[in-house]
mmCIF file of C-alpha atoms in Angstrom:
data_model
loop_
_atom_site.group_PDB
_atom_site.id
_atom_site.type_symbol
_atom_site.label_atom_id
_atom_site.label_comp_id
_atom_site.label_asym_id
_atom_site.label_seq_id
_atom_site.Cartn_x
_atom_site.Cartn_y
_atom_site.Cartn_z
ATOM 1 C CA MET A 44 95.510 23.416 96.425
ATOM 2 C CA ASN A 45 98.535 22.752 94.453
ATOM 3 C CA HIS A 46 97.430 20.734 91.032
ATOM 4 C CA GLU A 47 100.781 18.639 91.130
ATOM 5 C CA ASP A 48 99.767 17.156 94.644
ATOM 6 C CA PRO A 49 99.012 13.497 94.620
ATOM 7 C CA VAL A 50 96.201 13.649 96.948
ATOM 8 C CA LEU A 51 94.036 16.829 95.936
ATOM 9 C CA LEU A 52 91.604 18.119 98.776
ATOM 10 C CA HIS A 53 88.739 20.549 98.199
ATOM 11 C CA THR A 54 85.384 21.078 99.633
ATOM 12 C CA GLU A 55 81.902 21.658 97.933
ATOM 13 C CA GLY A 56 79.190 22.265 100.588
ATOM 14 C CA ARG A 57 79.647 19.987 103.691
ATOM 15 C CA VAL A 58 81.404 17.170 101.531
ATOM 16 C CA ARG A 59 85.274 16.996 101.570
ATOM 17 C CA HIS A 60 86.810 16.078 98.438
ATOM 18 C CA LEU A 61 89.692 13.788 98.406
ATOM 19 C CA THR A 62 91.166 13.148 94.753
ATOM 20 C CA LEU A 63 93.612 10.674 94.110
ATOM 21 C CA ASN A 64 95.967 12.548 91.535
ATOM 22 C CA ARG A 65 98.194 10.239 89.950
ATOM 23 C CA PRO A 66 96.764 9.833 86.574
ATOM 24 C CA ARG A 67 99.583 9.273 84.497
ATOM 25 C CA ALA A 68 100.116 6.113 86.834
ATOM 26 C CA LEU A 69 96.222 5.111 87.142
ATOM 27 C CA ASN A 70 96.490 7.135 90.723
ATOM 28 C CA ALA A 71 98.842 4.363 92.057
ATOM 29 C CA LEU A 72 98.869 4.729 95.848
ATOM 30 C CA ASN A 73 102.519 5.936 97.530
ATOM 31 C CA HIS A 74 103.253 6.286 101.074
ATOM 32 C CA ALA A 75 103.095 9.960 100.645
ATOM 33 C CA MET A 76 99.243 9.385 98.990
ATOM 34 C CA VAL A 77 98.758 7.705 102.413
ATOM 35 C CA ARG A 78 99.916 9.845 104.394
ATOM 36 C CA LEU A 79 98.018 12.690 102.849
ATOM 37 C CA MET A 80 94.711 10.851 103.056
ATOM 38 C CA ALA A 81 95.100 9.625 106.679
ATOM 39 C CA ASP A 82 95.697 13.568 107.525
ATOM 40 C CA ALA A 83 92.548 14.413 105.855
ATOM 41 C CA LEU A 84 90.680 11.958 107.454
ATOM 42 C CA ASP A 85 91.659 13.282 110.791
ATOM 43 C CA ALA A 86 91.075 16.819 109.809
ATOM 44 C CA ALA A 87 87.338 16.080 108.201
ATOM 45 C CA GLU A 88 86.411 14.184 111.287
ATOM 46 C CA LYS A 89 87.169 16.801 113.645
ATOM 47 C CA ASP A 90 85.483 19.546 111.136
ATOM 48 C CA GLU A 91 82.209 19.702 112.075
ATOM 49 C CA ALA A 92 81.183 21.654 108.921
ATOM 50 C CA VAL A 93 82.139 18.556 107.536
ATOM 51 C CA VAL A 94 79.202 16.190 107.039
ATOM 52 C CA ALA A 95 80.860 13.372 104.606
ATOM 53 C CA VAL A 96 83.831 12.756 102.232
ATOM 54 C CA LEU A 97 83.936 11.792 98.933
ATOM 55 C CA LEU A 98 86.820 9.587 97.269
ATOM 56 C CA THR A 99 87.713 9.857 93.772
ATOM 57 C CA GLY A 100 90.432 9.613 91.300
ATOM 58 C CA ALA A 101 92.070 11.872 88.511
ATOM 59 C CA GLY A 102 91.598 11.069 84.861
ATOM 60 C CA GLU A 103 89.655 8.696 82.844
ATOM 61 C CA ARG A 104 90.818 5.108 83.689
ATOM 62 C CA GLY A 105 89.761 4.717 87.232
ATOM 63 C CA LEU A 106 90.122 5.138 90.886
ATOM 64 C CA CYS A 107 93.262 3.610 91.700
ATOM 65 C CA ALA A 108 95.286 0.747 90.096
ATOM 66 C CA GLY A 109 96.783 -0.289 93.451
ATOM 67 C CA GLY A 110 99.762 0.510 95.401
ATOM 68 C CA ASP A 111 103.258 0.909 93.721
ATOM 69 C CA ILE A 112 104.657 -2.226 93.046
ATOM 70 C CA ARG A 113 107.359 -1.360 90.976
ATOM 71 C CA ALA A 114 108.768 0.701 93.795
ATOM 72 C CA VAL A 115 108.071 -2.172 95.875
ATOM 73 C CA ARG A 116 110.178 -4.454 94.158
ATOM 74 C CA ASP A 117 113.147 -1.905 93.751
ATOM 75 C CA ASP A 118 113.134 -1.704 98.025
ATOM 76 C CA ALA A 119 113.069 -5.647 97.605
ATOM 77 C CA LEU A 120 116.347 -5.814 95.154
ATOM 78 C CA ALA A 121 117.955 -3.094 97.515
ATOM 79 C CA GLY A 122 117.570 -4.691 100.729
ATOM 80 C CA GLY A 123 115.265 -2.061 102.016
ATOM 81 C CA THR A 124 112.011 -2.088 104.443
ATOM 82 C CA THR A 125 110.338 1.054 102.994
ATOM 83 C CA SER A 126 107.367 -0.925 101.729
ATOM 84 C CA LEU A 127 107.020 -2.426 105.403
ATOM 85 C CA ASP A 128 106.541 0.919 106.300
ATOM 86 C CA PHE A 129 104.411 1.756 103.675
ATOM 87 C CA TRP A 130 102.031 -1.264 104.505
ATOM 88 C CA ARG A 131 102.034 -0.444 108.035
ATOM 89 C CA ASP A 132 100.550 2.906 107.463
ATOM 90 C CA GLU A 133 98.321 1.725 104.518
ATOM 91 C CA TYR A 134 97.110 -0.894 106.635
ATOM 92 C CA ARG A 135 96.315 1.535 109.320
ATOM 93 C CA LEU A 136 94.749 3.910 106.956
ATOM 94 C CA ASN A 137 92.425 0.622 105.558
ATOM 95 C CA ALA A 138 90.859 0.650 109.138
ATOM 96 C CA ARG A 139 90.505 3.628 109.734
ATOM 97 C CA ILE A 140 88.170 4.194 106.666
ATOM 98 C CA ALA A 141 86.129 1.272 107.956
ATOM 99 C CA ARG A 142 85.527 2.997 110.963
ATOM 100 C CA PHE A 143 85.616 6.505 109.826
ATOM 101 C CA PRO A 144 82.542 8.002 111.683
ATOM 102 C CA LYS A 145 80.799 10.124 108.922
ATOM 103 C CA PRO A 146 79.560 8.823 105.207
ATOM 104 C CA TYR A 147 82.798 7.866 103.790
ATOM 105 C CA ILE A 148 81.748 7.593 99.799
ATOM 106 C CA ALA A 149 83.874 6.071 97.466
ATOM 107 C CA LEU A 150 83.155 6.377 93.452
ATOM 108 C CA MET A 151 84.589 2.933 92.361
ATOM 109 C CA ASP A 152 84.239 4.373 88.793
ATOM 110 C CA GLY A 153 86.806 2.652 86.198
ATOM 111 C CA ILE A 154 89.691 -0.010 87.094
ATOM 112 C CA VAL A 155 90.266 -0.499 90.901
ATOM 113 C CA MET A 156 92.728 -3.052 91.801
ATOM 114 C CA GLY A 157 94.726 -4.265 94.736
ATOM 115 C CA GLY A 158 95.251 -1.021 97.409
ATOM 116 C CA GLY A 159 92.538 0.696 95.825
ATOM 117 C CA VAL A 160 90.108 -1.619 96.764
ATOM 118 C CA GLY A 161 91.754 -0.974 100.217
ATOM 119 C CA VAL A 162 91.029 2.946 99.892
ATOM 120 C CA SER A 163 87.312 2.459 98.881
ATOM 121 C CA ALA A 164 85.391 -1.205 99.866
ATOM 122 C CA HIS A 165 85.957 -0.558 103.143
ATOM 123 C CA GLY A 166 84.352 2.760 102.985
ATOM 124 C CA SER A 167 80.429 3.237 104.244
ATOM 125 C CA VAL A 168 78.979 3.851 100.550
ATOM 126 C CA ARG A 169 80.607 2.340 97.768
ATOM 127 C CA ILE A 170 79.528 3.051 94.148
ATOM 128 C CA VAL A 171 79.996 1.824 90.913
ATOM 129 C CA THR A 172 79.215 2.109 87.610
ATOM 130 C CA GLU A 173 79.237 -0.024 84.355
ATOM 131 C CA ARG A 174 83.099 1.352 83.689
ATOM 132 C CA SER A 175 83.848 -0.638 87.078
ATOM 133 C CA ARG A 176 86.600 -3.579 87.158
ATOM 134 C CA ILE A 177 87.277 -4.603 90.416
ATOM 135 C CA ALA A 178 90.061 -7.041 91.438
ATOM 136 C CA MET A 179 92.165 -8.132 94.026
ATOM 137 C CA PRO A 180 95.026 -9.772 91.377
ATOM 138 C CA GLU A 181 98.148 -10.207 93.974
ATOM 139 C CA THR A 182 98.310 -14.099 93.090
ATOM 140 C CA GLY A 183 99.661 -12.998 89.630
ATOM 141 C CA ILE A 184 102.615 -11.292 90.989
ATOM 142 C CA GLY A 185 103.626 -13.439 93.613
ATOM 143 C CA PHE A 186 101.905 -11.868 96.279
ATOM 144 C CA VAL A 187 98.830 -12.117 98.673
ATOM 145 C CA PRO A 188 95.741 -10.151 98.701
ATOM 146 C CA ASP A 189 96.206 -7.567 101.563
ATOM 147 C CA VAL A 190 94.434 -4.100 102.745
ATOM 148 C CA GLY A 191 91.700 -5.924 104.281
ATOM 149 C CA GLY A 192 91.238 -7.973 100.802
ATOM 150 C CA THR A 193 91.129 -11.239 102.265
ATOM 151 C CA TYR A 194 88.571 -9.855 104.867
ATOM 152 C CA LEU A 195 86.566 -8.940 102.203
ATOM 153 C CA LEU A 196 86.412 -11.812 99.812
ATOM 154 C CA GLY A 197 86.382 -14.078 103.102
ATOM 155 C CA ALA A 198 82.871 -12.664 103.850
ATOM 156 C CA ALA A 199 81.766 -12.392 100.305
ATOM 157 C CA PRO A 200 78.809 -15.658 99.766
ATOM 158 C CA GLY A 201 79.496 -18.750 99.510
ATOM 159 C CA GLU A 202 82.833 -19.393 97.881
ATOM 160 C CA LEU A 203 82.751 -16.579 95.482
ATOM 161 C CA GLY A 204 85.669 -14.565 97.618
ATOM 162 C CA THR A 205 87.992 -17.582 96.860
ATOM 163 C CA HIS A 206 87.312 -17.691 93.495
ATOM 164 C CA LEU A 207 88.614 -13.965 92.926
ATOM 165 C CA ALA A 208 91.557 -14.485 95.885
ATOM 166 C CA LEU A 209 92.759 -17.435 93.562
ATOM 167 C CA THR A 210 92.213 -16.369 90.080
ATOM 168 C CA GLY A 211 92.599 -12.451 90.449
ATOM 169 C CA GLU A 212 89.948 -12.104 87.878
ATOM 170 C CA SER A 213 88.074 -8.273 87.888
ATOM 171 C CA VAL A 214 84.485 -8.454 88.158
ATOM 172 C CA GLY A 215 82.034 -5.371 87.227
ATOM 173 C CA ALA A 216 79.278 -3.749 89.014
ATOM 174 C CA ALA A 217 76.811 -6.371 89.291
ATOM 175 C CA ASP A 218 78.995 -8.820 90.817
ATOM 176 C CA ALA A 219 80.790 -6.557 93.008
ATOM 177 C CA LEU A 220 77.623 -5.991 94.560
ATOM 178 C CA LEU A 221 77.047 -9.260 94.896
ATOM 179 C CA CYS A 222 79.807 -10.195 96.465
ATOM 180 C CA GLY A 223 79.500 -7.240 99.130
ATOM 181 C CA LEU A 224 82.641 -4.964 97.635
ATOM 182 C CA ALA A 225 79.961 -2.157 96.452
ATOM 183 C CA ASP A 226 76.814 -1.236 97.686
ATOM 184 C CA HIS A 227 75.093 1.081 95.079
ATOM 185 C CA PHE A 228 75.573 1.062 90.922
ATOM 186 C CA VAL A 229 75.379 4.845 89.477
ATOM 187 C CA PRO A 230 75.399 5.045 86.052
ATOM 188 C CA ALA A 231 78.908 6.708 85.119
ATOM 189 C CA GLU A 232 77.091 9.654 82.963
ATOM 190 C CA GLY A 233 75.096 10.227 86.101
ATOM 191 C CA LEU A 234 78.026 10.990 88.700
ATOM 192 C CA ALA A 235 78.327 14.319 87.976
ATOM 193 C CA ALA A 236 74.981 15.064 88.801
ATOM 194 C CA LEU A 237 75.299 12.756 92.140
ATOM 195 C CA VAL A 238 78.092 14.663 93.263
ATOM 196 C CA ALA A 239 76.503 18.050 92.779
ATOM 197 C CA ALA A 240 73.341 16.911 94.748
ATOM 198 C CA LEU A 241 75.895 15.842 97.457
ATOM 199 C CA SER A 242 77.463 19.022 97.649
ATOM 200 C CA GLU A 243 73.458 20.001 98.985
ATOM 201 C CA CYS A 244 73.678 18.274 101.718
ATOM 202 C CA THR A 245 73.514 19.102 105.307
ATOM 203 C CA THR A 246 73.110 15.520 107.131
ATOM 204 C CA PRO A 247 74.977 12.197 107.161
ATOM 205 C CA GLU A 248 71.269 11.338 106.367
ATOM 206 C CA ALA A 249 71.027 13.331 103.646
ATOM 207 C CA VAL A 250 73.995 12.089 102.495
ATOM 208 C CA THR A 251 72.537 8.751 102.446
ATOM 209 C CA ALA A 252 69.355 9.382 100.885
ATOM 210 C CA THR A 253 70.971 11.268 97.991
ATOM 211 C CA VAL A 254 73.133 8.335 97.076
ATOM 212 C CA VAL A 255 69.827 6.119 97.097
ATOM 213 C CA ASP A 256 67.980 8.263 95.044
ATOM 214 C CA HIS A 257 70.563 8.466 92.313
ATOM 215 C CA ALA A 258 70.969 4.579 92.581
ATOM 216 C CA ARG A 259 69.740 2.833 89.777
ATOM 217 C CA PRO A 260 69.671 -1.305 89.031
ATOM 218 C CA ALA A 261 72.740 -2.690 87.793
ATOM 219 C CA PRO A 262 73.574 -4.572 84.654
ATOM 220 C CA GLY A 263 73.306 -8.070 84.261
ATOM 221 C CA GLY A 264 76.647 -10.181 86.380
ATOM 222 C CA GLU A 265 78.541 -13.375 85.423
ATOM 223 C CA LEU A 266 78.818 -15.000 89.154
ATOM 224 C CA ALA A 267 75.251 -15.580 89.731
ATOM 225 C CA ALA A 268 75.257 -17.968 87.037
ATOM 226 C CA HIS A 269 78.324 -19.698 88.252
ATOM 227 C CA ARG A 270 77.529 -20.137 91.794
ATOM 228 C CA ALA A 271 76.907 -23.802 91.780
ATOM 229 C CA TRP A 272 80.201 -24.938 90.365
ATOM 230 C CA ILE A 273 81.926 -22.048 92.125
ATOM 231 C CA ASP A 274 80.627 -23.059 95.860
ATOM 232 C CA SER A 275 81.322 -26.613 95.000
ATOM 233 C CA CYS A 276 85.099 -26.408 93.501
ATOM 234 C CA TYR A 277 85.960 -24.122 95.926
ATOM 235 C CA ALA A 278 84.955 -25.639 99.120
ATOM 236 C CA ALA A 279 87.914 -28.004 98.987
ATOM 237 C CA ASP A 280 90.742 -28.360 101.499
ATOM 238 C CA THR A 281 93.515 -27.554 99.106
ATOM 239 C CA VAL A 282 94.230 -25.505 96.196
ATOM 240 C CA GLU A 283 95.238 -28.718 94.374
ATOM 241 C CA GLU A 284 92.191 -30.247 95.006
ATOM 242 C CA ILE A 285 90.188 -27.019 94.006
ATOM 243 C CA VAL A 286 91.772 -27.031 90.792
ATOM 244 C CA ASP A 287 91.212 -30.741 90.064
ATOM 245 C CA ARG A 288 87.314 -30.112 90.766
ATOM 246 C CA LEU A 289 87.334 -27.442 88.632
ATOM 247 C CA ALA A 290 88.950 -28.821 85.827
ATOM 248 C CA ASP A 291 87.022 -32.304 86.186
ATOM 249 C CA HIS A 292 83.766 -30.183 86.633
ATOM 250 C CA GLY A 293 82.806 -30.151 82.464
ATOM 251 C CA ASP A 294 81.735 -26.351 82.793
ATOM 252 C CA PRO A 295 84.071 -24.590 80.273
ATOM 253 C CA ALA A 296 84.297 -21.729 82.687
ATOM 254 C CA ALA A 297 85.233 -23.569 85.775
ATOM 255 C CA GLU A 298 88.272 -25.593 83.183
ATOM 256 C CA GLN A 299 89.248 -21.804 82.477
ATOM 257 C CA ALA A 300 89.137 -21.063 86.043
ATOM 258 C CA ALA A 301 91.538 -24.211 86.552
ATOM 259 C CA ALA A 302 93.735 -23.006 84.267
ATOM 260 C CA THR A 303 93.783 -19.203 85.200
ATOM 261 C CA ILE A 304 94.825 -20.786 88.947
ATOM 262 C CA LEU A 305 97.770 -23.083 87.625
ATOM 263 C CA ALA A 306 99.364 -19.401 85.758
ATOM 264 C CA LYS A 307 99.684 -17.739 89.287
ATOM 265 C CA ALA A 308 102.530 -18.274 91.874
ATOM 266 C CA PRO A 309 101.998 -21.743 93.903
ATOM 267 C CA THR A 310 103.279 -20.190 96.957
ATOM 268 C CA SER A 311 100.818 -17.158 96.586
ATOM 269 C CA LEU A 312 98.109 -19.526 95.632
ATOM 270 C CA LYS A 313 98.738 -21.697 99.174
ATOM 271 C CA VAL A 314 98.732 -18.997 101.326
ATOM 272 C CA THR A 315 96.100 -16.857 99.845
ATOM 273 C CA LEU A 316 93.620 -20.038 100.353
ATOM 274 C CA GLU A 317 94.830 -20.245 103.824
ATOM 275 C CA ALA A 318 94.802 -16.337 104.824
ATOM 276 C CA VAL A 319 91.030 -16.286 103.440
ATOM 277 C CA ARG A 320 89.800 -19.208 105.551
ATOM 278 C CA ARG A 321 91.643 -17.453 108.442
ATOM 279 C CA ALA A 322 90.211 -14.469 107.826
ATOM 280 C CA ARG A 323 87.082 -15.979 108.179
ATOM 281 C CA ARG A 324 87.752 -17.105 111.592
ATOM 282 C CA LEU A 325 89.089 -14.161 112.794
ATOM 283 C CA GLY A 326 86.206 -11.963 111.880
ATOM 284 C CA GLU A 327 87.208 -8.373 112.912
ATOM 285 C CA LEU A 328 89.029 -6.410 110.057
ATOM 286 C CA GLU A 329 91.748 -5.239 112.623
ATOM 287 C CA ALA A 330 92.855 -8.666 113.504
ATOM 288 C CA VAL A 331 92.657 -9.662 109.412
ATOM 289 C CA LEU A 332 95.044 -6.541 108.795
ATOM 290 C CA ASP A 333 97.397 -7.783 111.271
ATOM 291 C CA GLN A 334 97.285 -11.217 109.734
ATOM 292 C CA GLU A 335 97.808 -9.601 106.492
ATOM 293 C CA PHE A 336 100.750 -7.527 107.387
ATOM 294 C CA ARG A 337 102.449 -10.973 109.003
ATOM 295 C CA VAL A 338 102.043 -12.151 105.117
ATOM 296 C CA SER A 339 102.959 -9.094 103.508
ATOM 297 C CA THR A 340 106.506 -9.243 105.416
ATOM 298 C CA ALA A 341 107.245 -12.824 104.850
ATOM 299 C CA ALA A 342 106.016 -12.178 101.114
ATOM 300 C CA PHE A 343 108.191 -9.462 100.797
ATOM 301 C CA ALA A 344 111.235 -11.212 101.953
ATOM 302 C CA GLY A 345 110.654 -14.078 99.165
ATOM 303 C CA PRO A 346 111.444 -14.365 95.815
ATOM 304 C CA ASP A 347 108.471 -14.456 94.251
ATOM 305 C CA LEU A 348 106.731 -11.086 94.446
ATOM 306 C CA VAL A 349 110.297 -9.609 92.702
ATOM 307 C CA GLU A 350 110.024 -12.196 90.096
ATOM 308 C CA GLY A 351 106.356 -11.400 89.539
ATOM 309 C CA VAL A 352 106.831 -7.677 89.158
ATOM 310 C CA ARG A 353 109.430 -8.299 86.964
ATOM 311 C CA ALA A 354 107.155 -10.661 84.727
ATOM 312 C CA GLN A 355 104.163 -8.690 84.586
ATOM 313 C CA ILE A 356 105.476 -4.933 85.060
ATOM 314 C CA VAL A 357 109.063 -4.798 84.217
ATOM 315 C CA ASP A 358 110.236 -6.764 81.368
ATOM 316 C CA LYS A 359 106.278 -7.347 80.520
ATOM 317 C CA ASP A 360 107.330 -11.112 79.219
ATOM 318 C CA ARG A 361 104.330 -12.466 81.007
ATOM 319 C CA ASN A 362 106.999 -15.509 81.788
ATOM 320 C CA PRO A 363 107.696 -15.647 85.569
ATOM 321 C CA ARG A 364 109.670 -18.216 87.398
ATOM 322 C CA TRP A 365 108.435 -18.984 90.252
ATOM 323 C CA ARG A 366 109.950 -20.911 93.120
ATOM 324 C CA PRO A 367 108.875 -23.666 94.161
ATOM 325 C CA ALA A 368 106.951 -24.124 90.059
ATOM 326 C CA ALA A 369 104.301 -26.543 90.987
ATOM 327 C CA LEU A 370 101.643 -26.456 93.856
ATOM 328 C CA ALA A 371 102.935 -29.758 95.127
ATOM 329 C CA GLN A 372 106.621 -28.336 95.612
ATOM 330 C CA VAL A 373 105.084 -25.830 98.122
ATOM 331 C CA THR A 374 104.958 -27.704 102.017
ATOM 332 C CA ASP A 375 102.992 -26.828 104.979
ATOM 333 C CA GLU A 376 105.625 -25.109 106.585
ATOM 334 C CA ASP A 377 106.172 -22.829 103.617
ATOM 335 C CA VAL A 378 102.614 -22.137 104.156
ATOM 336 C CA ALA A 379 102.612 -21.680 107.878
ATOM 337 C CA ARG A 380 106.269 -19.117 107.644
ATOM 338 C CA HIS A 381 103.922 -16.246 106.158
ATOM 339 C CA PHE A 382 101.278 -16.152 109.551
ATOM 340 C CA ALA A 383 104.349 -16.436 112.079
ATOM 341 C CA PRO A 384 104.480 -13.742 114.776
ATOM 342 C CA LEU A 385 106.625 -10.598 114.305
ATOM 343 C CA GLY A 386 107.298 -10.151 117.859
ATOM 344 C CA ASP A 387 107.815 -6.206 118.120
ATOM 345 C CA ARG A 388 107.180 -5.765 114.612
ATOM 346 C CA GLU A 389 103.903 -6.149 114.525
ATOM 347 C CA LEU A 390 101.055 -4.195 113.005
ATOM 348 C CA GLY A 391 99.450 -4.595 116.609
ATOM 349 C CA LEU A 392 95.691 -3.319 115.326
ATOM 350 C CA ALA A 393 93.913 -5.601 117.442
ATOM 351 C CA PRO A 394 94.706 -7.225 120.535
ATOM 352 C CA LEU A 395 96.980 -10.962 120.800
ATOM 353 C CA PRO A 396 95.183 -13.780 121.834
ATOM 354 C CA GLU A 397 96.213 -14.358 125.483
ATOM 355 C CA ALA A 398 98.004 -17.522 125.897
ATOM 356 C CA GLY A 399 96.412 -20.563 126.922
#
């Protein structure tokens, strides 16, 4: 094992460990990491000595802060297409994780955002700690939740997923459990003991039982107390009406959500709302990932992703100039363009519906 590799692989007992290893970049995913993970899962599935896979992140700050969006911006500015190739393989990896036949355990400790959610929250055993901060913050950089994020958020109870998708806000352990983004809470100080115990497991059933044995009740969250206004306000048909309902509700948290949404990219907001609602109707993860690839391809060609990454990551002036600049200027045609079929460039994870 080369300790400079972006994904470290080793085996403890009968558990194959995958460690995302770019701690200075908060383990942000790049194409090489996605390929290494895919190859590692192929090998682990075929290896009868392996009963489970365990995903962790190097360093103290978190599992993964998402994809390398600075590289995506550079690619877009150069007129390249390597980001589309990256997303194609990344989304296939997300589907692979969801269908992996052995326990796939993700330690979602610390920061888990964007692409980090994609390589963890589709797993069969998802563990959060009191340090976990989980988010799909794409509307803040002129993008749209991907990596199966619209599938996960669309499946959250009530309109909780819509709230998280539009605001991009992060949630802690209890709220991640409530939203279906995680399965178990284990205190951070108990992770080492859990990992050690997993190394003694010889069957998938033992792995599951060991996690349950180490799990504890999560500290209280925030979203449950806000379900009434979240479910009421976010049930509106348009982003504009959602914002109006939030602003007029009277709860300070609702008013803050309205202000948060209005700071995001208008096109991203409208496409995100449509994507989450379409994801609910599509049902299967593979079909949703196909849809997300269409959306991401369109967003990559638009002006807001480049501008959003500039404002948040490159120049850090936090003053993006969105085009269009207001929700009312985003047309139905602008939204529909993001869902247009790609022909022979489709991701193709799910069969296309038959004509008629």
